[in-house]
C-alpha positions as a printed Julia matrix, in Angstrom:
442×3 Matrix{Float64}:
 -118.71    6.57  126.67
 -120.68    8.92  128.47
 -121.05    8.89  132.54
 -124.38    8.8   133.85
 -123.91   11.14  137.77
 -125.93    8.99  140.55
 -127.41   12.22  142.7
 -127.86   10.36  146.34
 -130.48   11.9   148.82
 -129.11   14.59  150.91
 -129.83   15.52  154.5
 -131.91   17.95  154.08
 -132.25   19.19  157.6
 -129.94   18.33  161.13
 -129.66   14.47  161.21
 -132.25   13.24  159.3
 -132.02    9.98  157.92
 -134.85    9.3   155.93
 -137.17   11.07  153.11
 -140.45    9.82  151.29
 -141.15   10.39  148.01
 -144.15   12.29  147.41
 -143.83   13.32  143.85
 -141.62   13.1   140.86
 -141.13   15.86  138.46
 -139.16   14.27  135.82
 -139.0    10.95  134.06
 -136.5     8.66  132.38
 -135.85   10.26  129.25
 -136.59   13.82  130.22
 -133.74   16.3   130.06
 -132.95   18.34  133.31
 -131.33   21.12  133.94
 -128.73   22.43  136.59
 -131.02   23.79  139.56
 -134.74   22.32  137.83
 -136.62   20.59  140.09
 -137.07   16.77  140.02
 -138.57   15.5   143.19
 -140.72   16.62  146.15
 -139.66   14.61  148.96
 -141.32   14.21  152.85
 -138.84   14.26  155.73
 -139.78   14.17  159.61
 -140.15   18.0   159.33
 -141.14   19.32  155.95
 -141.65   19.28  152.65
 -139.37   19.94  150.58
 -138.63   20.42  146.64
 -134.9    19.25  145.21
 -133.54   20.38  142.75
 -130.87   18.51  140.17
 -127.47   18.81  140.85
 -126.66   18.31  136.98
 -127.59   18.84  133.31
 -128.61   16.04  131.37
 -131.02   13.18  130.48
 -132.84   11.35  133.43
 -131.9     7.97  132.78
 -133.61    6.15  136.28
 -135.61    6.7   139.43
 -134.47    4.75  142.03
 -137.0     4.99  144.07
 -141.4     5.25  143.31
 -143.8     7.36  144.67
 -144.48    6.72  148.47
 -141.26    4.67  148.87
 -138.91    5.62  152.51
 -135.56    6.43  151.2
 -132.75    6.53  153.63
 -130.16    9.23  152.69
 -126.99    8.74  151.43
 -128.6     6.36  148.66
 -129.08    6.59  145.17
 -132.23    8.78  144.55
 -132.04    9.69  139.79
 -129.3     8.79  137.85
 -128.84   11.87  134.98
 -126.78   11.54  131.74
 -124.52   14.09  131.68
 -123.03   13.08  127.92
 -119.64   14.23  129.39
 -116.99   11.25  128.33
 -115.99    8.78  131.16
 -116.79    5.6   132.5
 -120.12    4.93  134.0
 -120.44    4.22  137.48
 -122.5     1.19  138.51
 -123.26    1.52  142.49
 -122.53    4.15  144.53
 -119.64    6.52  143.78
 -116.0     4.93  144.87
 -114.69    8.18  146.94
 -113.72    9.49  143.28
 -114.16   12.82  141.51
 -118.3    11.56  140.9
 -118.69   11.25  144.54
 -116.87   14.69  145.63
 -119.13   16.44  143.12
 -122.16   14.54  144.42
 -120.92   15.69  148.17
 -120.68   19.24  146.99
 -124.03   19.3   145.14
 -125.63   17.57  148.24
 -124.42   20.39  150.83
 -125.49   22.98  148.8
 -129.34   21.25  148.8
 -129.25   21.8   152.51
 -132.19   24.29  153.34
 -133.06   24.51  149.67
 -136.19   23.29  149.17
 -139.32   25.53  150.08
 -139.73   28.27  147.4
 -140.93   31.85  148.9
 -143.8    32.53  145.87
 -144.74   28.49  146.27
 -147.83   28.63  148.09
 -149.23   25.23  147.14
 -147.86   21.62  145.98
 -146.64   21.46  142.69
 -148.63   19.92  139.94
 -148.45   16.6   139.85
 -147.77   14.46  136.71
 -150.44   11.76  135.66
 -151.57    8.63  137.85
 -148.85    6.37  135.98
 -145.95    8.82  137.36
 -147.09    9.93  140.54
 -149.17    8.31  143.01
 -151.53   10.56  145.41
 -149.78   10.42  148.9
 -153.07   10.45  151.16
 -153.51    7.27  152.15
 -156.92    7.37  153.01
 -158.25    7.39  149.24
 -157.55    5.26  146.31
 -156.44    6.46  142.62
 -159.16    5.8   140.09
 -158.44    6.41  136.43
 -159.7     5.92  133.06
 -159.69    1.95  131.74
 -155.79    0.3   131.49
 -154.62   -2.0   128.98
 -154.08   -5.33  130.5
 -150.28   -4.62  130.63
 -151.35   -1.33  132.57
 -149.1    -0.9   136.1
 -151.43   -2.43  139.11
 -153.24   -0.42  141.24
 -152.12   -0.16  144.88
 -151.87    2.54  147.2
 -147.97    3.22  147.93
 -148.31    1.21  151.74
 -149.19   -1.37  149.8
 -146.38   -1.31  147.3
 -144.0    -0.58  150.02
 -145.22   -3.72  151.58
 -144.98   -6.21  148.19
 -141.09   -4.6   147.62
 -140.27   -5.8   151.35
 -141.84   -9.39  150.71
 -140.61   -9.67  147.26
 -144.12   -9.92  145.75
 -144.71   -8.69  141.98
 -148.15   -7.09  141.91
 -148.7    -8.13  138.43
 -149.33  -11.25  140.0
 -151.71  -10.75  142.67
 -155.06  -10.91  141.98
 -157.31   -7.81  143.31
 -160.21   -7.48  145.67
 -160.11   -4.2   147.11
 -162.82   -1.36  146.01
 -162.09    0.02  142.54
 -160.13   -3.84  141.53
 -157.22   -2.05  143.58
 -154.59   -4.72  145.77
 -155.03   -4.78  149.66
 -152.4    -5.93  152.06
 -154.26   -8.83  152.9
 -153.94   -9.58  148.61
 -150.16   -8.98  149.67
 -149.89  -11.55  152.52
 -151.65  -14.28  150.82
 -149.75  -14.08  147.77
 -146.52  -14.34  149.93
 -147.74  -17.17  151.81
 -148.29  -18.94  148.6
 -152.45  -18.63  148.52
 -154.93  -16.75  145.64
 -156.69  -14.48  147.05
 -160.49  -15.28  146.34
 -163.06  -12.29  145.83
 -166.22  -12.92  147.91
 -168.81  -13.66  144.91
 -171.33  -10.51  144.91
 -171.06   -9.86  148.34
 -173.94   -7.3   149.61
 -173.7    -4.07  149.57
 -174.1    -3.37  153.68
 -171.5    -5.93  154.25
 -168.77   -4.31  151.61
 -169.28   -1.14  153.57
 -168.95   -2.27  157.23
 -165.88   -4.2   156.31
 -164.05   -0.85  155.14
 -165.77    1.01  157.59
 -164.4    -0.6   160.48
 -160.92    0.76  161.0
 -158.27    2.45  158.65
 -154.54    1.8   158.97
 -152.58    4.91  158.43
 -148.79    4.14  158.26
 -146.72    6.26  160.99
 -144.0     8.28  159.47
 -143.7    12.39  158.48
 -144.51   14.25  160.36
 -146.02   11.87  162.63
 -143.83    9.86  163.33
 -141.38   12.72  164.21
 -143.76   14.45  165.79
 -144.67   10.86  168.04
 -141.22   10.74  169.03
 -140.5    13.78  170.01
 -143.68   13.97  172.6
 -142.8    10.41  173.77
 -138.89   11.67  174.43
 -140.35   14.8   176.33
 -142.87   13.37  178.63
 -140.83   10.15  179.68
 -137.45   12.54  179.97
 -138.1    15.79  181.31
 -140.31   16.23  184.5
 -143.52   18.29  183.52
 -145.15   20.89  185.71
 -147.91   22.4   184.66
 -149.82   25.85  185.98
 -152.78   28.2   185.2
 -153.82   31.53  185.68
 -157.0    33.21  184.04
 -156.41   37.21  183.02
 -158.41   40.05  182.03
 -156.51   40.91  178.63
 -159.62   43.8   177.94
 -156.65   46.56  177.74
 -154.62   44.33  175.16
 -157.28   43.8   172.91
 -157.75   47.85  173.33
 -154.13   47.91  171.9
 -154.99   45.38  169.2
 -157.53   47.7   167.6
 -154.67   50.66  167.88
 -152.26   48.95  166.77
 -154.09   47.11  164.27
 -155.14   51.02  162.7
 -152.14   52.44  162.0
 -150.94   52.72  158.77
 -147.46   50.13  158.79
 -149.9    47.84  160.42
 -152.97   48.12  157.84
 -151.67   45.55  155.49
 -151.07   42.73  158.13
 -152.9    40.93  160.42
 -152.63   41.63  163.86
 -154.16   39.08  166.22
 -154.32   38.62  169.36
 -151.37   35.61  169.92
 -148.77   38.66  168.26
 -149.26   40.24  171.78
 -149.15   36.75  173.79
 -145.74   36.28  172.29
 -145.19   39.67  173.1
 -145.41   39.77  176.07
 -143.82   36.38  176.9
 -140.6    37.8   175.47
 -140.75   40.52  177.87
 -141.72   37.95  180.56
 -138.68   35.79  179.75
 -136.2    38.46  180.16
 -136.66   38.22  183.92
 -136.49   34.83  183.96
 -134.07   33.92  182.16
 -133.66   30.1   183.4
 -136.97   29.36  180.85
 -134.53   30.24  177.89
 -132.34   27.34  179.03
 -131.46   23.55  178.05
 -130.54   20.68  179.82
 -126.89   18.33  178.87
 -127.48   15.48  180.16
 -123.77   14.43  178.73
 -122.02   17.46  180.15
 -124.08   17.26  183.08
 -124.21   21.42  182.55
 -127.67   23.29  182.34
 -127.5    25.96  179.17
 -128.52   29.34  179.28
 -129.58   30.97  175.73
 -128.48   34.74  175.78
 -130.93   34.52  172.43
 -134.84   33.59  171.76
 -135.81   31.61  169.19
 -139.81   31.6   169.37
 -141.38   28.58  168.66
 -145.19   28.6   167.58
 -147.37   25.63  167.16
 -149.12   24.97  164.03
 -151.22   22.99  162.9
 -151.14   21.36  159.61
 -152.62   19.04  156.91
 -149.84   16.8   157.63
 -149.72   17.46  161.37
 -148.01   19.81  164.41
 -144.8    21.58  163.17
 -143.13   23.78  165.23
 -141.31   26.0   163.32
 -139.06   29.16  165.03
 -138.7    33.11  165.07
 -135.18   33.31  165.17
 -134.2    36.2   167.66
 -137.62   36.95  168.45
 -136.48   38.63  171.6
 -134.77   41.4   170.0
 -137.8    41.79  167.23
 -139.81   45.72  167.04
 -143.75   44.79  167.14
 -144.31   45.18  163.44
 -141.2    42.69  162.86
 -142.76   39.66  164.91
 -146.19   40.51  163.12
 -144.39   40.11  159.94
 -142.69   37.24  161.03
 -145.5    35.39  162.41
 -147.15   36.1   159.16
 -144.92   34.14  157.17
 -144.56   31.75  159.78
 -148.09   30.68  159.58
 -148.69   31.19  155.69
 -145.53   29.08  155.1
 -146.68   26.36  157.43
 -149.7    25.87  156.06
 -148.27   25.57  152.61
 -146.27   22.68  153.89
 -142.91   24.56  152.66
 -141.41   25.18  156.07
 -137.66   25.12  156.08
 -135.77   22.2   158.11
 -133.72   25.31  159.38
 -137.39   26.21  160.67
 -137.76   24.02  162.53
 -134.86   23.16  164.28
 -133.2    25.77  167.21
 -136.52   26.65  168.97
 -135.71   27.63  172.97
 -139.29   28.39  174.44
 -142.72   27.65  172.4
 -145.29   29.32  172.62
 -149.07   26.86  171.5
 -152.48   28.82  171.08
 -155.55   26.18  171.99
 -157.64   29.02  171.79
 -157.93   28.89  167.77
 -160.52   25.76  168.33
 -162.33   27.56  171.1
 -160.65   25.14  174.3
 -159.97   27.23  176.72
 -156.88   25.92  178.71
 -154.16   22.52  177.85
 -151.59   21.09  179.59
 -149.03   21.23  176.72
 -146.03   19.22  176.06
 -142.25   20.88  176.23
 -140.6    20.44  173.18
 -137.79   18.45  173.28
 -134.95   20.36  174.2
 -136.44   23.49  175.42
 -137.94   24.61  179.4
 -140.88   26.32  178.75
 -144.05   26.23  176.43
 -146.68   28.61  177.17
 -150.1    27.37  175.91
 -152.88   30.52  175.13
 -156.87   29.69  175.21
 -159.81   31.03  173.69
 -159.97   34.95  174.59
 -164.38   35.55  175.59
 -166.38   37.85  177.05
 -166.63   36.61  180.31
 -167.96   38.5   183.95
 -165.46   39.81  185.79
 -164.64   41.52  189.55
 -164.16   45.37  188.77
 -162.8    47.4   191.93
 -162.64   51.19  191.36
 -160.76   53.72  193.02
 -162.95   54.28  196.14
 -162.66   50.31  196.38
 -166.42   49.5   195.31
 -166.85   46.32  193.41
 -168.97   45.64  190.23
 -169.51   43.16  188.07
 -168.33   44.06  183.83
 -168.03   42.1   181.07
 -164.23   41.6   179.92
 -162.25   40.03  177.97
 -160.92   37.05  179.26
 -158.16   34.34  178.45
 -156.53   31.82  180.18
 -152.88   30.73  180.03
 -151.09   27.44  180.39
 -147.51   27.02  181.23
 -145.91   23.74  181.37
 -141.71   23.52  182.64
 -139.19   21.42  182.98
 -138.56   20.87  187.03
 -134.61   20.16  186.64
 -134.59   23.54  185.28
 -136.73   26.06  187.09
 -138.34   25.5   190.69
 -141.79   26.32  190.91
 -141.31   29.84  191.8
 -139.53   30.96  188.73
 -142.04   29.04  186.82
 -144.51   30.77  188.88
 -142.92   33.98  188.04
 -142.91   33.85  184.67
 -146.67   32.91  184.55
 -147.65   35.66  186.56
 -145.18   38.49  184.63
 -147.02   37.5   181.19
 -150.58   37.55  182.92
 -149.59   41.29  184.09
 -148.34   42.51  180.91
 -151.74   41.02  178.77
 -153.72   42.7   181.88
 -151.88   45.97  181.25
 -149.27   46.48  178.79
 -148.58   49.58  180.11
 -146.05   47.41  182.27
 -144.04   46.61  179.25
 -142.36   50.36  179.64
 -141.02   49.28  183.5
């Protein structure tokens, strides 16, 4: 007898304990090979592709498109057609389980693939559902046996109350299920379509509010904030700078010939010169431990950067962006960005940040009073750089008004870990650098 291998879902990043299915690769009956993809899965940080841990024949999915998996259980059972006894459950602490325990570590960090730049191509409507939840599947005409249509909430939400869909009649748009068709055909009642309702009724109804369920990104993302704000003691401060001399650098730097292939933006001289900034403060490079009752200094900076994506803020890291030449952090920052927006950031990413840096300024706001990640003393938010009128003294001490360019900066602490004139000091080292980075050789 052959033994079908249960692959469970890994932890694919620090302590995660949950993963959604966003796409399947393979079916039953498909044969897989060692290292081929078979599922994209969602975790509170990334995306992230896995791959099999065996050669064989898919013989189950335990688990449909848009479904919450915790980790640890059973995600594809394979056939390997190696002689042995099947297993039924979950491995016994057996040979099966140490392989699936070896195969699982080595899935840690796996996932995003460097040349991936998009999703990958997803099989037809009967194999993989489309995550967004705002839209609804349409496809060609089923047979009458055909699976129902319901977004993957409302699956979710049938599996919990033990409803079969083939039963429930539909009266959502497109003859798709609802929730609502959900709850009534748990509590026993046929849902009854409205007979030819009109046409400006139909669309206020659905107009009137969307329900988007929490989780992803989101949710992570929710918790984290929440954790920060009601945990660590925000102060927040401001200073406006004339950054006219870094944007002269920009257009150097931005000319020369290791730089001509990249693009060099303003923010690659923000975090510039907040590394420089942080050196002579070092308590903003620091964590609080609450257990140890001990505050942390990092003799490292990992660089966090705000981005925004399709499936919302990720903040992944620069690891050792201290130590980092100019043209290093523009590369880095580079991939940083492109990799984020492809949704393939790395759980490794995103974990290990010590300071943040956020730029506002990308949607034209000019100042923010951002949010300390969790864990870390300092985020320094950048706004909108303009031409603005500014106070120009020259050397005899006569005033005139010029138009610079002009930015202002946000920096939000944590109070158990720097007073307000370290904080202070920090603020006003970065403002002198961007005002002239001449200082950066002192």
């Amino acid at each position: 007898m052959t033994s079908p291998q249960q692959f469970l879902l890994p932890d694919v990043g620090e302590g995660l304990t949950e993963a959604e299915i966003l796409a399947w690769s393979v079916r039953p009956g498909d044969v897989v090979e060692v290292n081929q993809i078979i599922v994209e899965v969602e975790t509170a940080k990334a995306a992230v592709e896995l791959p099999s841990p065996y050669a064989g024949v898919v013989s189950a999915l335990h688990a449909e498109v848009g479904d919450l998996l915790p980790v640890g259980k059973p995600l594809i059972t394979i056939d390997t057609g190696v002689p042995g006894e099947a297993t039924g459950g979950e491995p016994d602490g057996g040979p099966v389980q140490q392989q699936d325990s070896e195969q699982a570590a080595l899935l840690v960090g796996y996932g995003p693939q460097g040349t991936g730049a998009g999703r990958r191509r997803r099989r037809p409507a009967q194999h993989a559902q489309s995550q967004h939840v705002d839209s609804v599947e349409v496809s060609a005409p089923e047979p009458a046996a055909a699976r129902p249509a319901a977004k993957p909430p409302v699956r979710k939400l049938a599996k919990d109350l033990g409803v079969d869909l083939t039963t429930v009649a539909p009266t959502g748009p497109g003859n798709t299920i609802t929730r609502e068709d959900v709850h009534q055909a748990a509590r026993g009642a046929t849902p009854q379509a409205a007979p030819a309702p009109s046409p400006h009724a139909s669309q206020t109804a659905q107009a009137s509010e969307t329900r988007i369920p929490i989780r992803g990104v989101r949710k992570h993302t929710a918790a984290a904030m929440v954790a920060s704000a009601f945990t660590a003691p925000h102060v927040t401060e401001f200073i406006t700078v004339d950054v006219t001399a870094t944007m002269r650098l920009r257009e150097l730097v931005a000319g020369r010939r290791e730089f001509r292939d990249l693009r060099v933006t303003p923010l690659l001289f923000f975090a510039r010169a907040f590394m420089i900034a942080l050196a002579k403060t070092p308590e903003a490079n620091s964590s609080w431990d609450e257990a140890a009752q001990e505050i942390v200094l990092k003799h490292y900076v990992n660089l966090g950067v705000a981005a925004a994506t399709d499936r919302g803020l990720v903040v992944p890291n620069i690891k050792g962006a201290d130590r980092m030449s100019l043209l290093e952090l523009t590369q880095a920052l580079a991939d940083l960005t492109a990799t984020a927006r492809a949704g393939r950031t790395s759980p490794q990413d995103m974990t290990g940040g010590t300071v943040t840096l956020t730029n506002v300024g990308v949607f034209g706001v000019d100042t923010g009073t951002p949010i300390l990640n969790p864990g870390e003393a300092a985020i320094l938010a950048v706004g909108a750089v303009r031409r603005m009128p500014w106070v120009v003294r020259d050397d005899d001490g006569n005033e005139r008004i010029e138009p610079r360019w002009g930015t202002q900066l946000a920096l939000s602490f944590d109070h158990r870990l720097m007073d307000g004139r370290q904080g202070s000091e920090l603020l006003a080292n970065t403002a002198q650098i961007l005002q002239e980075p001449g200082l950066a050789m002192l």
